[in-house]
Structure formats: structure tokens, C-alpha cells
Amino acid sequence: MEGLRERKKRETRDAIAAAALALFLERGFDAVTVVDVAVAANVSEKTVFNYFATKEDLVFANAEEKLFERAEAIRLRSPGTPLSRVFLADTLRFLDAIEAGEVDRAMTVPRLVRASPALRGRLMLAWELEAATLTAAVTDDEDDLIAAAAVRSLVWANRVVFRAAMRRLIGGEDPADVARDLRAEAERVYAQLDLGLAGYGA
């Protein structure tokens, strides 16, 4: 169970991230300094860096936790479950959130990234870390090129659905329509990959 010290650290981290996100949305990522974030969060600049190594990390504050959860879902999947089912479930959860009205939250980071070259570069690094982490959840053999290729294919399947959703939502389409259409598309995408992967990872 989370102790008092751990809870206070988590609350401080969350408060810093929330203050940073509000400033980034108001002024743009590149126009905000770490000092600005510290002032808004009522902490010192050193405290910000104690929790976030770089300014870019403030945008992707929960990425590490989410990546760990995705890796665990792969490791703990039931015997006989193809790897694609884990990725499909993750994609469908995203579409459920869109349909439930969580559009603004889903679009926050993409909007910031689109407007900042620094964040686009950071995202490229995050994508490579994601692929490496999820591949490691599949196999202990770092030279297993089949696992690396399979995971990257599935990661990009998830990503293309996400991008399609963002494009349509930015275009003003109804979230329920977007979610409905892309659920069917996601099922087709992963089914097509299954034909090539032949149940890989089951």
C-alpha cells in the first residue's frame, strides 16, 4: 500500500505535471520554461527536475506507467492468446474512451506535439523505447528479429487507428461516429495482420 511519503511525492509530481500542461496549452510548449512551470506549481526549479529529467518529460508524464501496464498485459496474457489480441484490446479501450467523451484528454498531447519540433523529436525516441520494451515483454532474446518485427507491426496498427481518430476528431466529426467506424476498421486491421502472423505469440 502507498505510504504517506509516497503519496505526497505522487501528489507533488501530479501537481507539477498539471501546472506544466496548463501552461503548455495556454502558451505553447516552446514558449514555456521550466522556471515558469516551477512558479505555477509553487515549487522550486530543482524540485521540477527532481521529478522530471527534461521539460519534454512533463508532456509525457504518465507514459512510463502506461508502457509498463502494456508490457505487463503482454506478459500476463492467457496461454494460447495471440499477441494481436492484446494490442486490439488496447486499441478498443482507446476508442471506448473517445466514445465516452474523453476527446479533449485524448487530443491534448497530439496537439502539443504537432506544434513543437522538440516534442516531435522526443516522440520518436518514445516510440523506439515503446517498441523495445514491448518486444522484451514477448521474448528474452534481444536478437529475435521475428519478435521485433511482429511487435512493431502491431504497435503501428494501434498507431494508425489513433492517427485516423485524431484526424477525424480535429476535422469536427462526432466522436461516437468515429469510435464506431474505427472499431470495425481496427478489427479488420488486426485480422489482416493475424493472417500474416498466423497467431504468433499464442
CSV table of C-alpha atoms in Angstrom, one decimal:
chain,number,residue,atom,x,y,z
A,1,MET,CA,0.0,0.0,0.0
A,2,GLU,CA,1.1,3.6,-0.7
A,3,GLY,CA,2.6,5.2,2.4
A,4,LEU,CA,2.2,8.9,3.3
A,5,ARG,CA,5.6,9.8,1.9
A,6,GLU,CA,4.9,8.1,-1.4
A,7,ARG,CA,1.5,9.7,-1.6
A,8,LYS,CA,2.9,13.2,-1.1
A,9,LYS,CA,5.6,12.6,-3.7
A,10,ARG,CA,3.0,11.4,-6.2
A,11,GLU,CA,0.7,14.4,-5.5
A,12,THR,CA,3.6,16.7,-6.0
A,13,ARG,CA,4.6,15.1,-9.2
A,14,ASP,CA,1.0,15.2,-10.4
A,15,ALA,CA,0.6,18.9,-9.5
A,16,ILE,CA,3.8,19.8,-11.4
A,17,ALA,CA,2.6,17.9,-14.5
A,18,ALA,CA,-0.8,19.5,-14.3
A,19,ALA,CA,0.6,23.0,-14.0
A,20,ALA,CA,3.0,22.4,-16.9
A,21,LEU,CA,0.3,21.1,-19.1
A,22,ALA,CA,-1.9,24.1,-18.4
A,23,LEU,CA,0.9,26.4,-19.4
A,24,PHE,CA,1.8,24.4,-22.5
A,25,LEU,CA,-1.8,24.6,-23.7
A,26,GLU,CA,-2.0,28.3,-23.0
A,27,ARG,CA,1.3,29.4,-24.4
A,28,GLY,CA,2.7,26.5,-26.4
A,29,PHE,CA,5.4,24.1,-25.3
A,30,ASP,CA,8.4,26.0,-26.7
A,31,ALA,CA,7.3,29.3,-25.1
A,32,VAL,CA,7.2,27.9,-21.6
A,33,THR,CA,10.3,27.5,-19.4
A,34,VAL,CA,10.9,25.1,-16.5
A,35,VAL,CA,11.1,28.2,-14.3
A,36,ASP,CA,7.6,29.1,-15.4
A,37,VAL,CA,6.4,25.6,-14.5
A,38,ALA,CA,8.0,25.8,-11.1
A,39,VAL,CA,6.3,29.1,-10.3
A,40,ALA,CA,2.9,27.9,-11.5
A,41,ALA,CA,3.3,24.7,-9.4
A,42,ASN,CA,4.6,26.7,-6.4
A,43,VAL,CA,7.8,24.6,-6.2
A,44,SER,CA,11.5,25.3,-6.9
A,45,GLU,CA,13.1,24.7,-10.3
A,46,LYS,CA,15.2,22.0,-8.7
A,47,THR,CA,12.1,20.2,-7.5
A,48,VAL,CA,10.7,20.1,-11.0
A,49,PHE,CA,13.9,18.5,-12.2
A,50,ASN,CA,13.8,16.0,-9.3
A,51,TYR,CA,10.6,14.6,-10.8
A,52,PHE,CA,11.2,15.3,-14.5
A,53,ALA,CA,14.6,15.0,-16.1
A,54,THR,CA,13.7,17.2,-19.1
A,55,LYS,CA,11.0,19.7,-20.0
A,56,GLU,CA,9.7,17.2,-22.6
A,57,ASP,CA,9.1,14.6,-19.9
A,58,LEU,CA,6.5,17.0,-18.4
A,59,VAL,CA,4.3,16.4,-21.5
A,60,PHE,CA,4.7,12.6,-21.4
A,61,ALA,CA,4.3,12.4,-17.6
A,62,ASN,CA,2.4,9.2,-17.5
A,63,ALA,CA,4.0,7.5,-20.5
A,64,GLU,CA,6.3,5.2,-18.4
A,65,GLU,CA,3.4,3.9,-16.3
A,66,LYS,CA,1.2,3.2,-19.3
A,67,LEU,CA,4.1,1.5,-21.1
A,68,PHE,CA,4.7,-0.8,-18.0
A,69,GLU,CA,1.0,-1.7,-18.0
A,70,ARG,CA,1.0,-2.6,-21.7
A,71,ALA,CA,4.1,-4.7,-21.2
A,72,GLU,CA,2.5,-6.5,-18.3
A,73,ALA,CA,-0.6,-7.2,-20.3
A,74,ILE,CA,1.6,-9.0,-22.8
A,75,ARG,CA,3.5,-10.9,-20.2
A,76,LEU,CA,0.3,-12.0,-18.3
A,77,ARG,CA,-1.9,-12.8,-21.3
A,78,SER,CA,-3.6,-16.2,-21.0
A,79,PRO,CA,-1.9,-19.2,-22.6
A,80,GLY,CA,-3.0,-19.5,-26.2
A,81,THR,CA,-3.8,-15.8,-26.6
A,82,PRO,CA,-2.3,-14.4,-29.8
A,83,LEU,CA,-0.2,-11.3,-29.3
A,84,SER,CA,-2.5,-9.3,-31.6
A,85,ARG,CA,-5.4,-9.7,-29.2
A,86,VAL,CA,-3.6,-7.7,-26.5
A,87,PHE,CA,-3.0,-4.9,-29.0
A,88,LEU,CA,-6.5,-5.0,-30.3
A,89,ALA,CA,-7.8,-4.7,-26.7
A,90,ASP,CA,-5.6,-1.7,-26.1
A,91,THR,CA,-6.9,0.0,-29.3
A,92,LEU,CA,-10.5,-0.7,-28.4
A,93,ARG,CA,-10.1,0.8,-25.0
A,94,PHE,CA,-8.9,4.0,-26.6
A,95,LEU,CA,-11.9,4.1,-28.9
A,96,ASP,CA,-14.2,3.4,-25.9
A,97,ALA,CA,-12.7,6.5,-24.2
A,98,ILE,CA,-13.3,8.6,-27.3
A,99,GLU,CA,-17.0,7.5,-27.4
A,100,ALA,CA,-17.3,8.2,-23.7
A,101,GLY,CA,-16.5,11.8,-24.3
A,102,GLU,CA,-12.8,11.9,-23.3
A,103,VAL,CA,-11.9,13.6,-26.6
A,104,ASP,CA,-10.1,16.7,-25.1
A,105,ARG,CA,-7.8,14.5,-23.0
A,106,ALA,CA,-7.0,12.2,-25.9
A,107,MET,CA,-6.1,15.2,-28.2
A,108,THR,CA,-4.1,17.2,-25.7
A,109,VAL,CA,-0.7,15.7,-26.2
A,110,PRO,CA,-1.1,15.2,-30.0
A,111,ARG,CA,-1.9,18.9,-30.4
A,112,LEU,CA,1.2,19.9,-28.4
A,113,VAL,CA,3.4,17.6,-30.3
A,114,ARG,CA,2.2,18.8,-33.7
A,115,ALA,CA,3.2,22.4,-32.7
A,116,SER,CA,6.6,21.6,-31.4
A,117,PRO,CA,9.7,20.3,-33.2
A,118,ALA,CA,11.3,19.4,-29.9
A,119,LEU,CA,8.3,17.3,-28.9
A,120,ARG,CA,8.2,15.5,-32.2
A,121,GLY,CA,11.8,14.5,-31.7
A,122,ARG,CA,11.1,13.3,-28.2
A,123,LEU,CA,8.1,11.3,-29.5
A,124,MET,CA,10.4,9.5,-32.0
A,125,LEU,CA,12.6,8.4,-29.1
A,126,ALA,CA,9.5,7.4,-27.1
A,127,TRP,CA,8.3,5.2,-30.0
A,128,GLU,CA,11.6,3.3,-30.2
A,129,LEU,CA,11.5,2.8,-26.4
A,130,GLU,CA,8.0,1.5,-26.7
A,131,ALA,CA,8.9,-1.0,-29.4
A,132,ALA,CA,12.0,-2.2,-27.4
A,133,THR,CA,10.0,-2.5,-24.2
A,134,LEU,CA,7.1,-4.4,-25.7
A,135,THR,CA,9.5,-6.7,-27.6
A,136,ALA,CA,11.3,-7.5,-24.4
A,137,ALA,CA,7.9,-8.5,-22.9
A,138,VAL,CA,7.5,-11.0,-25.7
A,139,THR,CA,11.0,-12.6,-25.6
A,140,ASP,CA,14.2,-12.6,-23.7
A,141,ASP,CA,16.2,-13.0,-26.9
A,142,GLU,CA,17.2,-9.5,-28.0
A,143,ASP,CA,18.3,-10.9,-31.3
A,144,ASP,CA,14.8,-12.3,-32.1
A,145,LEU,CA,14.1,-10.3,-35.2
A,146,ILE,CA,10.7,-12.0,-35.7
A,147,ALA,CA,9.5,-10.8,-32.3
A,148,ALA,CA,10.8,-7.3,-33.0
A,149,ALA,CA,9.1,-7.1,-36.4
A,150,ALA,CA,5.8,-8.6,-35.1
A,151,VAL,CA,5.7,-6.1,-32.2
A,152,ARG,CA,6.5,-3.1,-34.4
A,153,SER,CA,3.8,-4.2,-36.8
A,154,LEU,CA,1.2,-4.4,-34.0
A,155,VAL,CA,2.4,-1.1,-32.5
A,156,TRP,CA,1.9,0.6,-35.8
A,157,ALA,CA,-1.5,-0.9,-36.2
A,158,ASN,CA,-2.5,0.7,-33.0
A,159,ARG,CA,-0.9,4.0,-34.0
A,160,VAL,CA,-2.6,4.2,-37.4
A,161,VAL,CA,-6.0,3.8,-35.8
A,162,PHE,CA,-5.1,6.5,-33.3
A,163,ARG,CA,-4.0,8.8,-36.1
A,164,ALA,CA,-7.2,8.2,-38.0
A,165,ALA,CA,-9.2,9.1,-34.9
A,166,MET,CA,-7.2,12.3,-34.3
A,167,ARG,CA,-7.6,13.4,-37.9
A,168,ARG,CA,-11.3,12.9,-37.9
A,169,LEU,CA,-11.9,14.5,-34.5
A,170,ILE,CA,-9.8,17.5,-35.4
A,171,GLY,CA,-12.0,17.7,-38.5
A,172,GLY,CA,-15.0,18.1,-36.3
A,173,GLU,CA,-16.6,14.6,-36.7
A,174,ASP,CA,-18.9,13.2,-34.0
A,175,PRO,CA,-16.8,11.1,-31.5
A,176,ALA,CA,-19.4,8.4,-31.4
A,177,ASP,CA,-19.3,8.0,-35.2
A,178,VAL,CA,-15.5,8.0,-35.2
A,179,ALA,CA,-15.4,5.3,-32.5
A,180,ARG,CA,-18.0,3.1,-34.2
A,181,ASP,CA,-16.3,3.3,-37.6
A,182,LEU,CA,-12.8,2.7,-36.3
A,183,ARG,CA,-13.8,-0.2,-34.1
A,184,ALA,CA,-14.7,-2.0,-37.3
A,185,GLU,CA,-11.6,-0.9,-39.0
A,186,ALA,CA,-9.4,-1.9,-36.1
A,187,GLU,CA,-10.9,-5.4,-36.2
A,188,ARG,CA,-10.1,-5.6,-39.9
A,189,VAL,CA,-6.6,-4.3,-39.5
A,190,TYR,CA,-5.7,-6.8,-36.7
A,191,ALA,CA,-7.4,-9.7,-38.5
A,192,GLN,CA,-5.3,-8.9,-41.6
A,193,LEU,CA,-2.1,-8.9,-39.5
A,194,ASP,CA,-3.2,-12.2,-37.9
A,195,LEU,CA,-3.3,-13.8,-41.4
A,196,GLY,CA,0.4,-13.0,-41.8
A,197,LEU,CA,1.4,-13.6,-38.1
A,198,ALA,CA,-0.6,-16.9,-38.0
A,199,GLY,CA,-1.4,-16.5,-34.4
A,200,TYR,CA,2.2,-15.5,-33.4
A,201,GLY,CA,2.7,-15.3,-29.7
A,202,ALA,CA,-0.2,-17.7,-28.8
